[in-house]
Coordinates of C-alpha atoms in Angstrom, one line a residue:
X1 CA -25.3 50.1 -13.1
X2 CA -27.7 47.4 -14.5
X3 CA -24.9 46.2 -16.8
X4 CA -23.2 45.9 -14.1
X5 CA -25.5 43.7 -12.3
X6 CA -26.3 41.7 -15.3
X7 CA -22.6 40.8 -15.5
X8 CA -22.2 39.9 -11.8
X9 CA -25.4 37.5 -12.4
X10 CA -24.0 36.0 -15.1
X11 CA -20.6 35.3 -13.2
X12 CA -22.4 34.0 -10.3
X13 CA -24.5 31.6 -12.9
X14 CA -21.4 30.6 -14.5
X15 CA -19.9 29.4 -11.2
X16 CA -22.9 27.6 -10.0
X17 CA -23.1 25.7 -13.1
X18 CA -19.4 24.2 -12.6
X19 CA -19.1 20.5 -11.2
X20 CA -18.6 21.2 -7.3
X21 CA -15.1 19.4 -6.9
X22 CA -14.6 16.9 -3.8
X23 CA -11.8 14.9 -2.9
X24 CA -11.9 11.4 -2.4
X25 CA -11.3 10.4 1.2
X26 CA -9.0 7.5 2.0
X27 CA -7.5 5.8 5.1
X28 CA -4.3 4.5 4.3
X29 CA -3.8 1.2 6.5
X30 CA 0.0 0.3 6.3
X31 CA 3.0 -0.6 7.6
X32 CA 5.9 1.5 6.4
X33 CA 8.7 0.3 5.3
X34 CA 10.1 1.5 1.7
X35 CA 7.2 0.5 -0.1
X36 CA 4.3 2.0 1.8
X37 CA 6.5 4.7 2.7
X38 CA 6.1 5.6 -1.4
X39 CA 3.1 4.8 -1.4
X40 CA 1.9 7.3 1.0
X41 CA 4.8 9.9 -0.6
X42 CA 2.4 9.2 -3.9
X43 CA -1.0 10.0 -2.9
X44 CA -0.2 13.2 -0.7
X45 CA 0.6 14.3 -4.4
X46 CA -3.0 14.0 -5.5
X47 CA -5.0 16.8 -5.5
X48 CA -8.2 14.6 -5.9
X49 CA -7.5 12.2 -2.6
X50 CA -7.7 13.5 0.9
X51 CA -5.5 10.9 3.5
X52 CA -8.1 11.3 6.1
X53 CA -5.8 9.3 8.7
X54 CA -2.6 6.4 8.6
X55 CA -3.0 3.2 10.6
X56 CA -0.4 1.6 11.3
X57 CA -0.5 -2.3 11.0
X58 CA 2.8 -4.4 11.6
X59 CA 4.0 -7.4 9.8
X60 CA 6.7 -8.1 12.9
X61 CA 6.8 -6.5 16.5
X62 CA 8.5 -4.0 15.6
X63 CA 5.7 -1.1 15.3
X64 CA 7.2 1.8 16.9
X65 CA 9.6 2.2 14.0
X66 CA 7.0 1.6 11.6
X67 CA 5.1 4.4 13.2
X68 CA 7.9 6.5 13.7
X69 CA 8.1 6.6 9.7
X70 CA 4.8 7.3 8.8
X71 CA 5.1 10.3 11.5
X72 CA 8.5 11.3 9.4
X73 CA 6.5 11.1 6.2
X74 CA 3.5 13.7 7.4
X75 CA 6.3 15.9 8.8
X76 CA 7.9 16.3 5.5
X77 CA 4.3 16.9 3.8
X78 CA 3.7 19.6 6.0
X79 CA 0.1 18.2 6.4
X80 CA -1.8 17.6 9.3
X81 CA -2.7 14.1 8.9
X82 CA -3.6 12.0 12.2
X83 CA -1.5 8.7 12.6
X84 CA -3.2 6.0 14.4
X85 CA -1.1 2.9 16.3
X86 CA -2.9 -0.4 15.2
X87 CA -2.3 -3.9 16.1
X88 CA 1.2 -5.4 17.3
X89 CA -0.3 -9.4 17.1
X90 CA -1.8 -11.1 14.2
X91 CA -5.3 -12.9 15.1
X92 CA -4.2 -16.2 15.7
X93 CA -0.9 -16.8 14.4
X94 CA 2.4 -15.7 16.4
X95 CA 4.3 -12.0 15.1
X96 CA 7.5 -12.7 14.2
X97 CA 10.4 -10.7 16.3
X98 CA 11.6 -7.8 15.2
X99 CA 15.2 -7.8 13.4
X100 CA 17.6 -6.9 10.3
X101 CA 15.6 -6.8 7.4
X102 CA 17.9 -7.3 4.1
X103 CA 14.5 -5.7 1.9
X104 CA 13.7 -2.6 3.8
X105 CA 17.2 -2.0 6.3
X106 CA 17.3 -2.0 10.2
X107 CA 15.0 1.4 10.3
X108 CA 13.3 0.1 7.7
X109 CA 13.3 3.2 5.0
X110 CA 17.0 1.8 3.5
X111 CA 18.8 2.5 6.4
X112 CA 19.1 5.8 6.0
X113 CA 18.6 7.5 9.5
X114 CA 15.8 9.9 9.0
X115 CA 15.4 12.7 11.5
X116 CA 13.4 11.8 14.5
X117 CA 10.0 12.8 14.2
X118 CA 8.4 16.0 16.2
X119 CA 5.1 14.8 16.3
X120 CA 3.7 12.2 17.8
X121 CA 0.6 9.3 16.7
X122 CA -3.1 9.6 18.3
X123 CA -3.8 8.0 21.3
X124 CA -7.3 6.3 19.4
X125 CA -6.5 2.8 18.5
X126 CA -6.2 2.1 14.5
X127 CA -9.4 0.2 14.8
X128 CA -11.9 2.7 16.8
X129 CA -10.5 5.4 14.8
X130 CA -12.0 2.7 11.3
X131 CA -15.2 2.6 13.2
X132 CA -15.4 6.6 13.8
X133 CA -14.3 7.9 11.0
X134 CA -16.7 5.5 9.0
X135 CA -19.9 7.0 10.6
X136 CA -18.8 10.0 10.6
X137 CA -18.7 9.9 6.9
X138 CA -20.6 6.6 6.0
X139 CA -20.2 5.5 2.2
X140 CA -17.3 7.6 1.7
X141 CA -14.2 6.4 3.2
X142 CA -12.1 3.9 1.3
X143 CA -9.7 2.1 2.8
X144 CA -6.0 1.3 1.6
X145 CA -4.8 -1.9 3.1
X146 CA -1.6 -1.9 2.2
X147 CA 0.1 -4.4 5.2
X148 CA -1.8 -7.3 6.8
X149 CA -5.1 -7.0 7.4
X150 CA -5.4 -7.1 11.7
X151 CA -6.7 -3.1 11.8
X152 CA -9.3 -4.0 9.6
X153 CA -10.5 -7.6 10.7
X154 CA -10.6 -5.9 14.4
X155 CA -12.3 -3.0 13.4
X156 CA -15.2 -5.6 12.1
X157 CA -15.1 -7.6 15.5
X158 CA -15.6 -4.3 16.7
X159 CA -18.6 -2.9 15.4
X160 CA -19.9 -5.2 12.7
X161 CA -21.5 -2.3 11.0
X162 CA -18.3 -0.9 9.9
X163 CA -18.9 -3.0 6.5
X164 CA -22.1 -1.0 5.7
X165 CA -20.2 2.3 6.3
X166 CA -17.3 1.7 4.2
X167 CA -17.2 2.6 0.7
X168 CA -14.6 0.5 -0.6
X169 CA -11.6 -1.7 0.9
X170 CA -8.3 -2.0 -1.6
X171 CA -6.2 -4.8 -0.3
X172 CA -2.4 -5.1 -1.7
X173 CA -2.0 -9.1 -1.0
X174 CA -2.2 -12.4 -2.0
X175 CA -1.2 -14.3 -5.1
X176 CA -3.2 -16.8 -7.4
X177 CA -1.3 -17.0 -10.6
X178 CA 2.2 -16.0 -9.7
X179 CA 3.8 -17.5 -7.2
X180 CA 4.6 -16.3 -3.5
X181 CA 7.2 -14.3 -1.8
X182 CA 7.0 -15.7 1.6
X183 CA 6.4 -19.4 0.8
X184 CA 5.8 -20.7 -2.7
X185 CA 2.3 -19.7 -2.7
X186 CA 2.0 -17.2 -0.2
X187 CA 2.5 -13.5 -0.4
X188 CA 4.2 -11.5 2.6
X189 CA 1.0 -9.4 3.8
X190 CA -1.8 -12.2 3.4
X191 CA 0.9 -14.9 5.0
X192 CA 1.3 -12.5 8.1
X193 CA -1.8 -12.9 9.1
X194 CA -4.6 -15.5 7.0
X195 CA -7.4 -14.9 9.3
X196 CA -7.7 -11.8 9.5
X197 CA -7.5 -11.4 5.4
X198 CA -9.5 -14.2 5.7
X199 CA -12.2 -11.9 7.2
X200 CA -11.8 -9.3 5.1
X201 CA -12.3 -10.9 2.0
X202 CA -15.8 -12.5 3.2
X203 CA -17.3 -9.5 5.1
X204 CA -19.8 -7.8 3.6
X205 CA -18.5 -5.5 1.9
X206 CA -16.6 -4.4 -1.3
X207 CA -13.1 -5.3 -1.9
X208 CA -11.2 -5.1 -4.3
X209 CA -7.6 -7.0 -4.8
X210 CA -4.0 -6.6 -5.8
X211 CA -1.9 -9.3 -5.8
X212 CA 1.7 -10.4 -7.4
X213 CA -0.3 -11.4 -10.4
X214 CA -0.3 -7.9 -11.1
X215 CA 2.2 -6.3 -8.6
X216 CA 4.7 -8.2 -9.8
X217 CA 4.5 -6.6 -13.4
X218 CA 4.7 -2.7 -11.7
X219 CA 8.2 -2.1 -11.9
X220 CA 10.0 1.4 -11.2
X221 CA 12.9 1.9 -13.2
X222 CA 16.0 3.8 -11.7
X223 CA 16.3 7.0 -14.9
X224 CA 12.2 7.1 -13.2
X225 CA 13.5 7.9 -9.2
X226 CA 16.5 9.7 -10.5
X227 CA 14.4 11.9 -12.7
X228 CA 11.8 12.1 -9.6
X229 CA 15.0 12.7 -7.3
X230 CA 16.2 15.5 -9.8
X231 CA 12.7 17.3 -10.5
X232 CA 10.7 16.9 -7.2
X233 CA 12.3 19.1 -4.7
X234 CA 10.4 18.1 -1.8
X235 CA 9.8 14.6 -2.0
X236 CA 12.4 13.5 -4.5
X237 CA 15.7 13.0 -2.5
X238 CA 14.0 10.7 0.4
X239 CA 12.2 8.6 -2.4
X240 CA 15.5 8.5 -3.8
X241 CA 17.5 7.6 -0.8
X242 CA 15.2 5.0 0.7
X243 CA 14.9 3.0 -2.2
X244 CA 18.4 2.2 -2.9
X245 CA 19.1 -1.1 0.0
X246 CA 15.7 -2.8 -1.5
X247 CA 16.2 -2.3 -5.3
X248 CA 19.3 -3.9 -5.1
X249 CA 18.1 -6.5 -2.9
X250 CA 15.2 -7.3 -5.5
X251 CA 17.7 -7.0 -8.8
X252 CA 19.8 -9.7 -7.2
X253 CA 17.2 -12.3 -5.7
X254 CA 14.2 -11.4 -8.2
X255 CA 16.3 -10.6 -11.2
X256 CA 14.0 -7.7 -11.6
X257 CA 15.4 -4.6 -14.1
X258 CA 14.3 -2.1 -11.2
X259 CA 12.5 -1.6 -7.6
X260 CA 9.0 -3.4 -7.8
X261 CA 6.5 -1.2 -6.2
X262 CA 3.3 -3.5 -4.7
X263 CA 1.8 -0.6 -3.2
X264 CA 1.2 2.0 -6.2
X265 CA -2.0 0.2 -7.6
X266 CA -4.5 0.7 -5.2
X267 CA -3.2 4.4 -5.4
X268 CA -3.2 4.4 -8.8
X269 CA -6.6 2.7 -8.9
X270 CA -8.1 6.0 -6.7
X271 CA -7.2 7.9 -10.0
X272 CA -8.1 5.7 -13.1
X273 CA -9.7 2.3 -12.2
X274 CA -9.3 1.6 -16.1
X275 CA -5.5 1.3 -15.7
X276 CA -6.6 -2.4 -14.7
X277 CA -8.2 -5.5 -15.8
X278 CA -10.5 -7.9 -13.4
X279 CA -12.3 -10.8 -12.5
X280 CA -14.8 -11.4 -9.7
X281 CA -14.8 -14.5 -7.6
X282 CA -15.2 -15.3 -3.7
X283 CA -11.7 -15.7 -1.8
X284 CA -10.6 -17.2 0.7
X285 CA -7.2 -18.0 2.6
X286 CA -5.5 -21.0 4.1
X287 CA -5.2 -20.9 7.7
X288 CA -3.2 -23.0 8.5
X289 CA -0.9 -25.7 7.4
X290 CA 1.6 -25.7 4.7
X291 CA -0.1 -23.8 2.6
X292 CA -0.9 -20.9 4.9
X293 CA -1.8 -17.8 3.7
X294 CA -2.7 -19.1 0.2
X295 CA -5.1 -17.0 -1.3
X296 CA -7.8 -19.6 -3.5
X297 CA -10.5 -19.0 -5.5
X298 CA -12.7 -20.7 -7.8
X299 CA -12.1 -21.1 -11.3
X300 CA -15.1 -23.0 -13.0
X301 CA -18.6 -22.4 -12.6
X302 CA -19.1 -25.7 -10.6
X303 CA -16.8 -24.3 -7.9
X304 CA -18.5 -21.5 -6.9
X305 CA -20.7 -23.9 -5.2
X306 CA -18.6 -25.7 -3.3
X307 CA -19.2 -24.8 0.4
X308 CA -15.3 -22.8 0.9
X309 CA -16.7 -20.3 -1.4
X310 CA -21.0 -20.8 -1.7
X311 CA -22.8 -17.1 -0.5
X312 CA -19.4 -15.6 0.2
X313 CA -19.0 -11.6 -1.8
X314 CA -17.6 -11.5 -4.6
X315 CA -14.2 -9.8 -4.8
X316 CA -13.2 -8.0 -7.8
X317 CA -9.5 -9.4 -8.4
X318 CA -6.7 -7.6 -10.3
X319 CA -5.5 -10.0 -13.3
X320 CA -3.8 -6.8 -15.3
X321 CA -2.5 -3.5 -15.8
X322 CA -1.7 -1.2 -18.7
X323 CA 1.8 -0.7 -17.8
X324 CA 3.0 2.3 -20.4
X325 CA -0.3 4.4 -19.0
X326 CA 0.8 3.4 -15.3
X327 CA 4.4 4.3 -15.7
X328 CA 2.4 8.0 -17.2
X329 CA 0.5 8.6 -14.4
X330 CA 3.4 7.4 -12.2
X331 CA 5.4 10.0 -13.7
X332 CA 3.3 12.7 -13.8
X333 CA 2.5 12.8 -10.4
X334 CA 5.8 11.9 -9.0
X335 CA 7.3 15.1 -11.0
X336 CA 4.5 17.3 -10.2
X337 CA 2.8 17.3 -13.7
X338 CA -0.3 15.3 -12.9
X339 CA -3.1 18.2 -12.7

């Protein structure tokens, strides 16, 4: 009998002495289309990340297919993650309508006419639902931005004490070294909407940024999805499917040897931050004009004090990436080997 207890003592020591594991919780703010669509596909595959909700932000007017897609992409998890409508204008600047789109197809997940979805979004805006969730678990929640960032600036003009409750922000946007997308130096999610990334990058809080500087280097190659299409039973046909309309789309007008992926990094980030390499500096964005939606910031001491940037945060910018450990990690997860 007392060996007996002894050995049930030193079990129960032996388990309190392990780390206590907790996952890290994230909002994912996006707007999906083909990109976010895997990006969302690629964290509900890590064990150590907890989606805690999905806002939906929009790029054009069009943000009941957007929403419709995120809903398809928790119905195929099987998980009960709440999806929360955001906001259909930009701040200031008009929406464009909503149309064909040659990248992501007229449904917007490679025109391939996914089933309807049974289940439907919350009715809490995307915005109250940043503001509750962040006292609810204040210096926990990070935030995902991976479309433009309206949810987020009207989250702050709605209780301004969101930026002490928030852990972290990643924001997939803007371009300093590489060129734009949209205009020549303007990327698609900053150009959408400049004040309101404008906002987020001088609130107080942290934020840290992924632009084309280093986007522009993650590319997926095709023996990648088709081995992910092959091996991953669940998730590896509709990654597959919806990729093909903007891979070929980005071969032909970015001469690119695969699909680019802008979205990965931040999720990437969650699981090894040392994946990347980074600068800190104040940004800021052009409003208006015709360099909207330019993301600028200072490269010499001197310029730092200049009255754009003087007192603004610090953001930690993304200027590289180990590629061959990405792809790994990529890989791993996207087959089911990662953990």
């Amino acid at each position: 009998m007392k060996r007996t207890i002894r050995l049930i003592s030193t079990i129960l020591l032996f388990c309190c002495s392990l780390p206590i594991y907790s996952q890290k919780k994230i909002i994912i703010d996006c707007d999906p289309g083909v990109d976010d669509a895997m990006e969302v596909v690629l964290a509900l595959q890590i064990p150590e990340i907890e989606i805690v909700g999905i806002t939906i932000t929009c790029n054009d007017v069009n943000i009941g297919q957007r929403t419709k897609n995120a809903l398809r992409i928790v119905e195929l998890s099987g998980k009960k993650i709440p999806v929360f409508v955001g906001a259909i204008r930009p701040l200031v600047v008009d929406p464009l309508p909503a149309g064909p789109n040659p990248i992501h197809g007229e449904d917007l997940l490679g025109n391939t006419n996914q089933p309807e979805p049974k289940i439907f979004a919350e009715q809490k805006t995307a915005a109250q639902f940043i503001v509750d969730i962040a006292k609810e678990y204040p210096g926990e929640i990070t935030i995902l931005a991976e479309g433009r960032c309206t949810n987020l600036a009207d989250a702050i003009r709605l209780d301004s004490n969101v930026t002490k409750n928030i852990k972290e922000v990643l924001v997939s946007g803007g371009t300093f070294h590489a060129g734009g997308l949209i205009t020549p130096v303007a990327e698609p999610n900053i150009w959408f909407d400049p004040h309101a990334a404008d906002m987020v990058f001088t609130a107080p809080w942290k934020v840290i940024e992924f632009g084309l500087d280093v986007n522009m280097k993650i590319v997926i190659s095709d023996s990648i999805l088709l081995r992910v299409k092959n091996e991953n039973p669940k998730y590896g046909n509709f990654i597959y499917s919806i990729t093909r309309l903007t891979r070929d789309f980005q071969m032909k007008n970015l001469h690119t040897d695969g699909l680019i992926d802008p979205g990965s990094p931040l999720i990437l980030y969650m699981v090894d931050s040392t994946l990347f390499k980074f600068t800190k500096a104040p940004v800021r964005v052009v409003t208006e004009g015709l360099a909207i939606g330019q993301t600028i910031a200072p490269v010499y001491p001197f310029q730092f004090e200049d009255l754009a940037f003087k007192n603004k945060p610090l953001v930690s910018i993304a200027t590289d990436v180990d590629i061959k450990r990405f792809l790994d990690y990529y890989q791993q997860i996207m087959l089911g080997k990662y953990h």
